[in-house]
CSV table of C-alpha atoms and ligand atoms in Angstrom, one decimal:
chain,number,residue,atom,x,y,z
A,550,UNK,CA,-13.5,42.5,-33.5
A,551,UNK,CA,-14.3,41.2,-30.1
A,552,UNK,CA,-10.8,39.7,-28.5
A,553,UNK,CA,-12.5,36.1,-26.5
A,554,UNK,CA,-10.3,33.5,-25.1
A,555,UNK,CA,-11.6,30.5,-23.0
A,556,UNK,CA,-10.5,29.1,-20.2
A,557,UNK,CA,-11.8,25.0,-19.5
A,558,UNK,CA,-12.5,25.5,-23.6
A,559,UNK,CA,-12.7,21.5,-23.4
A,560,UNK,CA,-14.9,21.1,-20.9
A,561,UNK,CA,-18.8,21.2,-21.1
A,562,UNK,CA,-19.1,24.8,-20.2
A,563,UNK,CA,-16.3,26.0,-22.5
A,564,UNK,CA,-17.9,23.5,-25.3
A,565,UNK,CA,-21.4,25.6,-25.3
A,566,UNK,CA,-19.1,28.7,-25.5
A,567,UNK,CA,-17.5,28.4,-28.2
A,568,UNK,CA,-20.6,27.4,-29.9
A,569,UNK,CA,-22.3,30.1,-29.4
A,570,UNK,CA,-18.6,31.8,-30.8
A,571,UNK,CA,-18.8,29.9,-33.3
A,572,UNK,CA,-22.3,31.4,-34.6
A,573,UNK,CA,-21.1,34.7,-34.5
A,574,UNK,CA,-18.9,37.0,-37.2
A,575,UNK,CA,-17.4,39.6,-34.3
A,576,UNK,CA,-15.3,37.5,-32.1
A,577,UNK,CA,-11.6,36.7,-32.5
A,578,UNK,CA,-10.3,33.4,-30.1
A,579,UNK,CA,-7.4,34.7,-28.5
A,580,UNK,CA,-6.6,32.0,-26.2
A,581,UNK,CA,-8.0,28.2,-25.8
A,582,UNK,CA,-7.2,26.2,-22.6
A,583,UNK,CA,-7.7,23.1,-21.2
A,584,UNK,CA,-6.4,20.2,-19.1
A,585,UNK,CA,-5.4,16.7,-20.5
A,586,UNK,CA,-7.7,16.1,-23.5
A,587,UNK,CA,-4.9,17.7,-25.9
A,588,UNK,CA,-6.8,16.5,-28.6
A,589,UNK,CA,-9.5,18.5,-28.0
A,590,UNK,CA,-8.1,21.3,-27.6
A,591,UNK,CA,-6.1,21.0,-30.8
A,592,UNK,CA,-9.0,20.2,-32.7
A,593,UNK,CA,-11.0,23.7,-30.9
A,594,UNK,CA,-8.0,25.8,-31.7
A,595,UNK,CA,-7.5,25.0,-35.2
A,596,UNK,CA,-11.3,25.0,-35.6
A,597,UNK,CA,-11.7,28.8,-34.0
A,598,UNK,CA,-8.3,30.0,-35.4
A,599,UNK,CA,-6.8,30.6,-32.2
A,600,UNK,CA,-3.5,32.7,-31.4
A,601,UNK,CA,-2.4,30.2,-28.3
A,602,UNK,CA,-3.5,26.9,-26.9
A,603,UNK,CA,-2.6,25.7,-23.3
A,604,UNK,CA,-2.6,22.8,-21.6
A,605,UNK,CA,-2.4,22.8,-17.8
A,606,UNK,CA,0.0,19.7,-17.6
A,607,UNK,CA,3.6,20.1,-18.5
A,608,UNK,CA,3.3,16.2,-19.7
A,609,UNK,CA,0.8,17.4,-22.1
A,610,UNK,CA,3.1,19.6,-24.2
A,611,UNK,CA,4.8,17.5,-26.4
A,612,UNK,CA,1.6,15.9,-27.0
A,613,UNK,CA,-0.7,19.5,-27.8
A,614,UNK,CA,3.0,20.9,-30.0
A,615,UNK,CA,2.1,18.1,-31.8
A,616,UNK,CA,-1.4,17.9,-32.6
A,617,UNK,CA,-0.9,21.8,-33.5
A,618,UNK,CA,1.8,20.8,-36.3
A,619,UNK,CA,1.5,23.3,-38.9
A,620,UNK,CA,-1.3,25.4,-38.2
A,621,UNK,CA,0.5,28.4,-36.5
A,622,UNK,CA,-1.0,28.2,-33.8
A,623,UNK,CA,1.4,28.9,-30.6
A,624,UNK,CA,1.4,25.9,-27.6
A,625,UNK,CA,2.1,26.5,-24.1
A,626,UNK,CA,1.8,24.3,-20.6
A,627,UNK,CA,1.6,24.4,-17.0
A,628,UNK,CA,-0.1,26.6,-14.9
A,629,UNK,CA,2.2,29.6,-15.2
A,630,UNK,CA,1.5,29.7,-19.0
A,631,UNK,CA,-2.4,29.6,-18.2
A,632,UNK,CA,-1.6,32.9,-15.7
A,633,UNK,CA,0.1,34.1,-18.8
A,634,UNK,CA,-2.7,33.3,-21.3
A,635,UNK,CA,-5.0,35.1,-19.3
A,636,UNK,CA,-2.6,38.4,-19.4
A,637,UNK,CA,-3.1,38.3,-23.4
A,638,UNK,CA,-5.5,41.5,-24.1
A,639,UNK,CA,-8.9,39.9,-24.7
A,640,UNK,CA,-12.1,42.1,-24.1
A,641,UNK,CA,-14.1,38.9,-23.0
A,642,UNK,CA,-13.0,35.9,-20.7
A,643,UNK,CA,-14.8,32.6,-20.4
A,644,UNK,CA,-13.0,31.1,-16.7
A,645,UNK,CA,-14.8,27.2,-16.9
A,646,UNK,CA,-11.9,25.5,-15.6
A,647,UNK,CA,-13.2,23.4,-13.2
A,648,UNK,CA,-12.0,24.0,-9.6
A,649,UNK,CA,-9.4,26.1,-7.5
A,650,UNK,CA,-7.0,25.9,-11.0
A,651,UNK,CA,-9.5,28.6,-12.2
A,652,UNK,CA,-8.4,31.2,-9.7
A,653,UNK,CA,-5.1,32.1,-10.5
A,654,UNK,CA,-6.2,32.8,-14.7
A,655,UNK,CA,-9.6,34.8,-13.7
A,656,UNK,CA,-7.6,36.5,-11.5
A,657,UNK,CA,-4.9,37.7,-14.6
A,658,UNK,CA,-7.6,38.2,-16.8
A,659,UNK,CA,-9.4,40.7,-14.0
A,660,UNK,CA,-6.2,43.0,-14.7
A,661,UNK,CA,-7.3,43.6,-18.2
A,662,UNK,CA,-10.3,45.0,-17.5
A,663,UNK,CA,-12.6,43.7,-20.1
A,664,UNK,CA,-15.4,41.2,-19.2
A,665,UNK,CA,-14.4,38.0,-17.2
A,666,UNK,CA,-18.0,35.5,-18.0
A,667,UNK,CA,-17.5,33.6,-14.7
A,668,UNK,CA,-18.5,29.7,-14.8
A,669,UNK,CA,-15.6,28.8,-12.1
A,670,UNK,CA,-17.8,29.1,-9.3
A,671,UNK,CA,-15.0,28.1,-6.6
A,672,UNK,CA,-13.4,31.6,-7.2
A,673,UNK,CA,-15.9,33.7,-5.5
A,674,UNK,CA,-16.5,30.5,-2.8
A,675,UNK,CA,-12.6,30.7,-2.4
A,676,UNK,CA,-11.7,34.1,-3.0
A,677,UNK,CA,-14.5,36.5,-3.4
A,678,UNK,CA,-13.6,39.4,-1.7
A,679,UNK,CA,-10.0,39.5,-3.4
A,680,UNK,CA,-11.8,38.6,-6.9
A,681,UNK,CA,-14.1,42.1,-6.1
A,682,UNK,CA,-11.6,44.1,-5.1
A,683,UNK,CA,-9.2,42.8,-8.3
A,684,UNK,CA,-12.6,43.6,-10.6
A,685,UNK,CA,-12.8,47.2,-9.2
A,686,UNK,CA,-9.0,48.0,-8.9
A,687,UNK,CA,-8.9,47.0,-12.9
A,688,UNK,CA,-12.4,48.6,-13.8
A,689,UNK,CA,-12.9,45.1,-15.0
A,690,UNK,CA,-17.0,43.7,-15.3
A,691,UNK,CA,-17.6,40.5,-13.6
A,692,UNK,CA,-20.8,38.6,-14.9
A,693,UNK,CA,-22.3,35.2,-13.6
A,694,UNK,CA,-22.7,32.2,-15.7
A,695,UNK,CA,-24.0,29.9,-13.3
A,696,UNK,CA,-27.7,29.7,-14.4
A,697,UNK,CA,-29.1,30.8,-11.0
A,698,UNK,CA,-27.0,33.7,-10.5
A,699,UNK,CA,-27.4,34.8,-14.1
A,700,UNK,CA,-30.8,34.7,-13.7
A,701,UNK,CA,-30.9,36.8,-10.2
A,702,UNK,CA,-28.4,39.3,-12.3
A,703,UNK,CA,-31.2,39.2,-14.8
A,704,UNK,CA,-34.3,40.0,-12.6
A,705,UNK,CA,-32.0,42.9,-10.7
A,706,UNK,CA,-31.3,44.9,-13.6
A,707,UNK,CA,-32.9,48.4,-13.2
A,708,UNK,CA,-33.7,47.2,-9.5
A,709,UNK,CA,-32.1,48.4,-6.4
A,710,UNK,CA,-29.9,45.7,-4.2
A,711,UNK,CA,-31.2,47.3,-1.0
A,712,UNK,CA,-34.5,46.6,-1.9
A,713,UNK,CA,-34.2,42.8,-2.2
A,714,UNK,CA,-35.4,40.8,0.6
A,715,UNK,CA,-34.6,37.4,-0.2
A,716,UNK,CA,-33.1,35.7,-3.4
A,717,UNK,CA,-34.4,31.9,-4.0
A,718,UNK,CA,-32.1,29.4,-5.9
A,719,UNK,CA,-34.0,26.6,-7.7
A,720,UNK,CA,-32.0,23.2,-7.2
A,721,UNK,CA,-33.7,20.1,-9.6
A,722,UNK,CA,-32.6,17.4,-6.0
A,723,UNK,CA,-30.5,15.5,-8.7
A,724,UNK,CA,-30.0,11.9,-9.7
A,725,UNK,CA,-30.9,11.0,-6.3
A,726,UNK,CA,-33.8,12.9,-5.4
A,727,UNK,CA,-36.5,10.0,-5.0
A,728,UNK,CA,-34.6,7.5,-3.8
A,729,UNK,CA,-35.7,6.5,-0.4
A,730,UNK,CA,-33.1,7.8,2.3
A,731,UNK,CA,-32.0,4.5,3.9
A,732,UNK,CA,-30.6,3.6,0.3
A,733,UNK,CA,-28.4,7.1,-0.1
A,734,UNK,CA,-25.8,5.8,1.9
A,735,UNK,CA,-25.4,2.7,-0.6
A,736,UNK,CA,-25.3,5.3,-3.9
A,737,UNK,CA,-22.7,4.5,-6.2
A,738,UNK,CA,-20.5,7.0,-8.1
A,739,UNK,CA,-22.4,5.8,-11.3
A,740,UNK,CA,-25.9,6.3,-9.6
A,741,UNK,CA,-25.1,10.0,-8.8
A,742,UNK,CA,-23.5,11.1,-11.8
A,743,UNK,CA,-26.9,11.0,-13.6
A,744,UNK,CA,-28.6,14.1,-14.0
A,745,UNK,CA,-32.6,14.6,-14.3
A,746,UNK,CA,-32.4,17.7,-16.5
A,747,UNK,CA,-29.3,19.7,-17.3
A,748,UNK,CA,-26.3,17.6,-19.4
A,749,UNK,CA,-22.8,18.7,-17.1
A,750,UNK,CA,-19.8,17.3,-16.4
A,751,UNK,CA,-19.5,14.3,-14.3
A,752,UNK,CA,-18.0,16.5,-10.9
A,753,UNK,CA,-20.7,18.9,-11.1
A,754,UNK,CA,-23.4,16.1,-11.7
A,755,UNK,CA,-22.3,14.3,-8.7
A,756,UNK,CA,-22.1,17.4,-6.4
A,757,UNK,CA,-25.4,18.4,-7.9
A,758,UNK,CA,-27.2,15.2,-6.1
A,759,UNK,CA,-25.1,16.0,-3.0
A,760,UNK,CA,-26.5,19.9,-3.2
A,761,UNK,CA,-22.5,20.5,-2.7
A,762,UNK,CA,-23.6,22.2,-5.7
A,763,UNK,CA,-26.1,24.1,-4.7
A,764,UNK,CA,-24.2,25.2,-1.5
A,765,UNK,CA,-21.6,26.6,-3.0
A,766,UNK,CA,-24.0,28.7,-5.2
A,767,UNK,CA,-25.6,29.5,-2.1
A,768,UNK,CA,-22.4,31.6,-1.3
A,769,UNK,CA,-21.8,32.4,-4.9
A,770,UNK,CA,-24.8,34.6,-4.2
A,771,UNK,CA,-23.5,35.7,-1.2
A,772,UNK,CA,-20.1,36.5,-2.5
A,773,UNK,CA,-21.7,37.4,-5.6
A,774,UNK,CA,-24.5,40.1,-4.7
A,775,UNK,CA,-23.1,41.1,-1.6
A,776,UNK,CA,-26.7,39.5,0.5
A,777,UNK,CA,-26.7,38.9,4.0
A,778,UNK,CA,-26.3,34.7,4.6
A,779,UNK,CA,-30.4,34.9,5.8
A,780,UNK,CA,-31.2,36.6,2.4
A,781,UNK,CA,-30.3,33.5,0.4
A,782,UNK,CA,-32.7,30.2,0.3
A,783,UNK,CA,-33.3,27.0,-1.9
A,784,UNK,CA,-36.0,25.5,-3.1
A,785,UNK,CA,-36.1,22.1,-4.9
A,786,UNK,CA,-37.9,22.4,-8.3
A,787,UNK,CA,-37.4,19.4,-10.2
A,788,UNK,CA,-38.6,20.5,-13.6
A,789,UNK,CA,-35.5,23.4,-13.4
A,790,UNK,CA,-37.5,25.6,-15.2
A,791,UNK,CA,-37.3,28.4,-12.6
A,792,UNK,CA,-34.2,29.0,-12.1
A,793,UNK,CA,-34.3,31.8,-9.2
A,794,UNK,CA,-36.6,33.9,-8.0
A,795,UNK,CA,-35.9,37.7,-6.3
A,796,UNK,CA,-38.0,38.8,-3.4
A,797,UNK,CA,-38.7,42.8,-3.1
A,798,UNK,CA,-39.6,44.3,-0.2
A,799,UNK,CA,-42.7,45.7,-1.4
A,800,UNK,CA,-43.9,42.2,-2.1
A,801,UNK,CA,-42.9,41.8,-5.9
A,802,UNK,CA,-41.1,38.4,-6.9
A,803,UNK,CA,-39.2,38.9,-9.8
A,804,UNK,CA,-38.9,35.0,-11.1
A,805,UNK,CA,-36.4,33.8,-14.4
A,806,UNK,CA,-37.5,31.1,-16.2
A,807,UNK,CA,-36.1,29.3,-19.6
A,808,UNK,CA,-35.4,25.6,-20.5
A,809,UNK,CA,-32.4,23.8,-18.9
A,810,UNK,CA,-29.9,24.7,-21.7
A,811,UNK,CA,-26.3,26.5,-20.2
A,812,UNK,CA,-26.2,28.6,-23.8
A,813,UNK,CA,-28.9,30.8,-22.4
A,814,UNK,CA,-26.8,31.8,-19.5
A,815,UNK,CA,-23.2,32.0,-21.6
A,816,UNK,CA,-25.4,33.4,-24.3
A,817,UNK,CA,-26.1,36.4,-21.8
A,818,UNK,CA,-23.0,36.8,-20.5
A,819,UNK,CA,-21.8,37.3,-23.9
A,820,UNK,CA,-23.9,40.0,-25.7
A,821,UNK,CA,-24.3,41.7,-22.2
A,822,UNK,CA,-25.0,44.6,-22.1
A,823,UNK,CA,-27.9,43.7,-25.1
A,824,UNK,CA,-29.5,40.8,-25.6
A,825,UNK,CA,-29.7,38.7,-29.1
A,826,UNK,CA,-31.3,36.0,-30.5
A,827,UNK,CA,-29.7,32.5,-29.1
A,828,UNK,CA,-30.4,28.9,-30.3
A,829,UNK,CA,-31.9,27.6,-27.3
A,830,UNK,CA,-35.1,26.1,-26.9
A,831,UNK,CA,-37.9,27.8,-26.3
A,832,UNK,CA,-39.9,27.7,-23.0
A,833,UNK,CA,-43.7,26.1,-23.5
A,834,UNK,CA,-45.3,26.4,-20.3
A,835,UNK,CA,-48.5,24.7,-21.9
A,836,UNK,CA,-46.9,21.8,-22.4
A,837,UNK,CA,-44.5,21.7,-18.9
A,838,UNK,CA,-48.2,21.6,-17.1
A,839,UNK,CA,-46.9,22.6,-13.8
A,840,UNK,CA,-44.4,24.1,-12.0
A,841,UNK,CA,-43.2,21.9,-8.5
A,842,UNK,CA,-41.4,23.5,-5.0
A,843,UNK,CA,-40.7,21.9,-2.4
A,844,UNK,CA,-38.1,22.7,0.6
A,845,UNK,CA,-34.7,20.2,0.6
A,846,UNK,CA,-34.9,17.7,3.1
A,847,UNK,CA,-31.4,18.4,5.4
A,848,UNK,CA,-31.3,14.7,6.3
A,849,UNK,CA,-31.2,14.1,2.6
A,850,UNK,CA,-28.7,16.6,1.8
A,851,UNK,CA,-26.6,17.5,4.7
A,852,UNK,CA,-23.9,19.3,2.8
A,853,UNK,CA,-26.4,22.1,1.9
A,854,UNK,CA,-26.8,23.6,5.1
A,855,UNK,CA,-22.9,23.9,5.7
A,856,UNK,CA,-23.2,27.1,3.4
A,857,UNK,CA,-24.6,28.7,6.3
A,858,UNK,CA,-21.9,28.0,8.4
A,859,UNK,CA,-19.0,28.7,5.7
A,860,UNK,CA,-20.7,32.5,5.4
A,861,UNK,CA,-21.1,33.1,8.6
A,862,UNK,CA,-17.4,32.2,9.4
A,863,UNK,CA,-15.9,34.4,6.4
A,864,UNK,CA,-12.7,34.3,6.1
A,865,UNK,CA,-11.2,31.3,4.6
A,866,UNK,CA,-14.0,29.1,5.6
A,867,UNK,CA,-15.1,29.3,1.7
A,868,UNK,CA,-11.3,27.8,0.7
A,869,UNK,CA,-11.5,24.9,3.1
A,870,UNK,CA,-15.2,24.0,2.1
A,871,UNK,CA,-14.5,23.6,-1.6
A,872,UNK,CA,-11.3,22.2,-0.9
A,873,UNK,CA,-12.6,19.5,1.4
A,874,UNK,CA,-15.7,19.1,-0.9
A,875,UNK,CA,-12.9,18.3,-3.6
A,876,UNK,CA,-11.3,16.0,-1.6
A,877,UNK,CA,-14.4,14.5,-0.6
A,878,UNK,CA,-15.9,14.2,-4.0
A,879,UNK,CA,-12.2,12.1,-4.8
A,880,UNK,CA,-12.7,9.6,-1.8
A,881,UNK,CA,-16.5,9.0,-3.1
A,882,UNK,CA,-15.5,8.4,-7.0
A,883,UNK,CA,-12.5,6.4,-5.8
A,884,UNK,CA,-15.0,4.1,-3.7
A,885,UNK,CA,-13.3,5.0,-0.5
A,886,UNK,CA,-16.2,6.9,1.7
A,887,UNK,CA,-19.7,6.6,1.0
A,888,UNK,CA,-22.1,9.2,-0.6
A,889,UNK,CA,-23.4,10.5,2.4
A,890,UNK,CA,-20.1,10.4,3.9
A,891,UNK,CA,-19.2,13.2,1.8
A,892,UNK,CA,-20.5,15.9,4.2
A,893,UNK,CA,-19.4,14.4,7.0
A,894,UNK,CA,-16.0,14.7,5.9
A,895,UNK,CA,-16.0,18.1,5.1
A,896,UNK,CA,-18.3,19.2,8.3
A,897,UNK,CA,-14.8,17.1,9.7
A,898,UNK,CA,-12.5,19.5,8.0
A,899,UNK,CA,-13.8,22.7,8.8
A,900,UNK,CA,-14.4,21.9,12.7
A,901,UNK,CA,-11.3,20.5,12.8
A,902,UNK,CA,-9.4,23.7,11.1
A,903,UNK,CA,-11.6,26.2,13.1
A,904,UNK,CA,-10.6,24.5,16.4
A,905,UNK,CA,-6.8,24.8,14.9
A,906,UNK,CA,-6.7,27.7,12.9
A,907,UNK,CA,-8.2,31.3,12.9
A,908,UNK,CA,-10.4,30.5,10.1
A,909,UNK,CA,-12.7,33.9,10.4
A,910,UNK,CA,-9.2,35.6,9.0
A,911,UNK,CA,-9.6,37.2,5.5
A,912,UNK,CA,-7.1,35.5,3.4
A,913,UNK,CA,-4.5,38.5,2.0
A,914,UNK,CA,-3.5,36.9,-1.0
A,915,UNK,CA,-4.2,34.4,-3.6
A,916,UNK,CA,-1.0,33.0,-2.7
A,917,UNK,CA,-2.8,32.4,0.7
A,918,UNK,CA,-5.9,31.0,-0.5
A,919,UNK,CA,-3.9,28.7,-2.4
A,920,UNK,CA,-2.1,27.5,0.6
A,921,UNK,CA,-5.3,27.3,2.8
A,922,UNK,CA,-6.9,25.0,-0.4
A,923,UNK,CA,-3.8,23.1,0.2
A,924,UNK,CA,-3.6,22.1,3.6
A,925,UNK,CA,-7.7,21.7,3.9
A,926,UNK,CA,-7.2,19.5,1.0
A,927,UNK,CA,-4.8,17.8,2.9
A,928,UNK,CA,-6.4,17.6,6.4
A,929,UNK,CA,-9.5,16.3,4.4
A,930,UNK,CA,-7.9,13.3,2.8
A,931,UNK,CA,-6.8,12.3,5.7
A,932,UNK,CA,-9.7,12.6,8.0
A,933,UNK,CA,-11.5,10.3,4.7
A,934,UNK,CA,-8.4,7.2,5.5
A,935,UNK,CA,-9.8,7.2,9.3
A,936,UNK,CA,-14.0,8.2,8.8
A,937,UNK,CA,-16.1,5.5,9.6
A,938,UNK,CA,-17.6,4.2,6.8
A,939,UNK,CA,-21.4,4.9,6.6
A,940,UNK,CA,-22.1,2.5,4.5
A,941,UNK,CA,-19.7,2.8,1.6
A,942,UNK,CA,-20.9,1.2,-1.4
B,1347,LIG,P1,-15.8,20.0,-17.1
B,1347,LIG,O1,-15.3,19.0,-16.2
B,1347,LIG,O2,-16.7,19.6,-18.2
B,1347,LIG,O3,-14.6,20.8,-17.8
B,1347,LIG,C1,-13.5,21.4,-17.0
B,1347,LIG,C2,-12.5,22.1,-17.8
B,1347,LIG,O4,-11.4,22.4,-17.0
B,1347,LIG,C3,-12.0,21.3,-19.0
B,1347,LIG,O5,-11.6,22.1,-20.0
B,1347,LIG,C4,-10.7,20.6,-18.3
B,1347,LIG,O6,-9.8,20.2,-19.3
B,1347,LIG,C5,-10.2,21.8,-17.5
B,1347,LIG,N1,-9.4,21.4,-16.4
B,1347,LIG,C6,-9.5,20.3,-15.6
B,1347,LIG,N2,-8.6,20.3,-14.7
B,1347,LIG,C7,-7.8,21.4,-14.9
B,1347,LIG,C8,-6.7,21.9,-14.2
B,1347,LIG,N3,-6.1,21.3,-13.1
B,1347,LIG,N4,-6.1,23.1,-14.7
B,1347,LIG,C9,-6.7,23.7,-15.8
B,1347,LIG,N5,-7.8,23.2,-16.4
B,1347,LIG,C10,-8.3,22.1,-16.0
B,1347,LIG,O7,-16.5,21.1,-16.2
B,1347,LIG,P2,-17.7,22.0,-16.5
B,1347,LIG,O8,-17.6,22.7,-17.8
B,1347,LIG,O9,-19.0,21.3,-16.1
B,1347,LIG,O10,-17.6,23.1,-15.3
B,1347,LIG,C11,-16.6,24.1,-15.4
B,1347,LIG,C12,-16.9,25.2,-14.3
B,1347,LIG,O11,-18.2,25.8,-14.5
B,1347,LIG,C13,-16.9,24.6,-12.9
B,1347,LIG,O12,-16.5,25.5,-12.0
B,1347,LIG,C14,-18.4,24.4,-12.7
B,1347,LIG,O13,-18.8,24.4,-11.3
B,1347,LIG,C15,-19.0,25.6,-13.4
B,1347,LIG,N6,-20.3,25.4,-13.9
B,1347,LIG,C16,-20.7,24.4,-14.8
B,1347,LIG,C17,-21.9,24.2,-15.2
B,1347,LIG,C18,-22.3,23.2,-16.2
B,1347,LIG,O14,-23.4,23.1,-16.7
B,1347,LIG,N7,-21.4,22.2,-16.6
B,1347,LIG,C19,-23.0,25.1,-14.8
B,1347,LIG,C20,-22.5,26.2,-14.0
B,1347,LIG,C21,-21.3,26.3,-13.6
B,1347,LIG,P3,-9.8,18.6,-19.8
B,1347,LIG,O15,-11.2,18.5,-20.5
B,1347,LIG,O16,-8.7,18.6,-20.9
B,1347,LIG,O17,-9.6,17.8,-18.7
């Protein structure tokens, strides 16, 4: 039996996990987590028979002991107890909390060695060298979940990383991609939390039509394959059915394709090294017509070229982006800065903490990413309370 525990089991991403656990007769759930839908989470751990259940709010405990009445199943909270959930042997991790909170558990499950399936992009944007060297010091296997990166992990098996010119993440453009430009500033929370083509949670869908998104993946790559900052490029492609392409450098382009459906990538991730049947749905290329590229349009999406600057700075410029980007994404759904605002903000940040700070510094802890995600978030909220508005909806 295959140990499995899931971290963010509530959320979209940890959902499609354990359905695809669900459908299978070698896994045993060691560990569910999540954040404040206790119910949930009671309901998924009595469901898969799991040995523990967290919650990452100390509030929530009374309220998960509860909902567990009776069915064995052991309760925990806070984030110390989701450091320690990740320390339970498992031989497969799922780390889809959402945010900087997923750091600390992928971090403890890394130690174990096993597989840690990585959805929590903002670990490697934070913290990837640390997250590499904790992988190698453990002997532990990290694999991508993100769809893009999946799929580049996909078209490099067998290949050589030095031969790899360029890799090409696919971005759909979002809820907002044909609106005209002088309306973006006036975009609503509600207007760009609807997504074209892939169901996700309402963060993700709203960073997805800022291509904050698709920056960060743009340094996921970087972080994740070890490519130079010029080797990485996007490419809108609005029916997501490409979902990156690998350039060789004999000519060859190596492209994934498959329908918009995160099981494919989780379902990877999962019977890695093999591959086995998954209930997706199956790509009809007949019936999609015709494939679309185009190149983003920087005055429409402004916060995709700071990825460019975040890699070229190293250091903890990666912390400070996604913490700003949080704190940014929190002004916008609390109606306080515009949409467009958003990169604004963070550009703010990170000029302001380079001029301040030595930013290109490697952080030498998680402690000290932590900190750093901290203060940026800090700096951040209060460059939002004196931006001028740009037309804040
Ligand atoms: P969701 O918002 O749907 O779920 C987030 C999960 O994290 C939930 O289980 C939530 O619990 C939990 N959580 C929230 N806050 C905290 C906290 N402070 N501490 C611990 N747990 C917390 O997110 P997604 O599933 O969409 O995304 C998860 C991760 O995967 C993100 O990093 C995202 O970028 C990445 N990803 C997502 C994709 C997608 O298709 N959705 C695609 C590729 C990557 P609760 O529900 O109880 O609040």
């Amino acid at each position: 039996m295959r140990r499995v525990s899931v971290f963010g089991a509530t959320g979209s991403v940890g959902e499609s996990t354990l359905d695809l656990i669900a459908r299978r007769d070698d896994c045993r759930v060691v560990a569910l987590t999540g954040g404040r839908n206790v119910a949930r989470l009671a309901d998924l751990a009595r469901a898969h028979r799991a040995e523990l259940a967290v919650t990452a709010h100390d509030d929530c405990l009374d309220d998960l002991r509860a909902a567990l009445a009776g069915s064995g199943i052991q309760a925990a909270a806070g984030a110390q107890a989701l450091v320690e959930a990740a320390a339970r042997p498992a031989d497969w991790v799922m780390s889809a909390i959402v945010g900087a909170a997923g750091l600390a558990p992928g971090f403890a499950a890394l130690a174990q060695g096993g597989v840690l399936a990585l959805a929590n992009k903002e670990s490697l944007v934070c913290a990837g060298p640390l997250l590499r060297a904790q992988a190698a010091r453990h002997g532990a296997t990290i694999l991508p979940v993100d769809s893009e990166h999946s799929a580049v992990f996909q078209a490099l098996v067998g290949e050589d990383i030095a031969a790899v010119e360029k890799v090409t993440l696919t971005a759909s453009g979002g809820g907002l991609r044909d609106w005209p430009l002088d309306r973006l500033a006036q975009a609503t929370p509600a207007d760009a939390g609807q997504h074209p083509n892939w169901a996700m949670g309402q963060r993700i869908t709203i960073d997805s039509a800022s291509m904050f998104n698709k920056a960060m993946e743009v340094i996921e790559a970087h972080e994740f394959f070890g490519i130079a900052p010029e080797q990485v490029d996007v490419l809108i492609h609005p029916q997501s059915l490409v979902h990156a392409l690998v350039s060789f450098s004999d000519g060859a382009v190596m492209a994934h394709l498959g329908a918009p459906d995160m099981r494919h990538a989780i379902g990877y991730a999962l019977n890695w090294p093999t591959r086995a049947p998954l209930p997706v749905a199956r790509l009809d290329l007949a019936q999609a017509g015709r494939l679309d590229f185009r190149l983003p349009d920087p005055a429409r999406y402004p916060a995709l070229g700071l990825a460019w600057d975040v890699m070229r700075t190293g250091g903890r410029a990666g912390a400070v982006f996604n913490a700003a980007k949080e704190a940014a994404l929190d002004a916008f759904i609390a109606r306080r800065i515009g949409f467009l605002d958003m990169a604004r903000l963070v550009a703010e940040t990170l000029e302001t903490l380079a001029r301040e700070t030595d930013m290109t510094r490697e952080p030498a802890s998680l402690a000290e990413v932590l900190e750093t995600d901290l203060e940026a978030r800090r700096r951040a909220a209060a460059l939002a309370g004196r931006l001028p508005r740009n037309g804040a909806a």
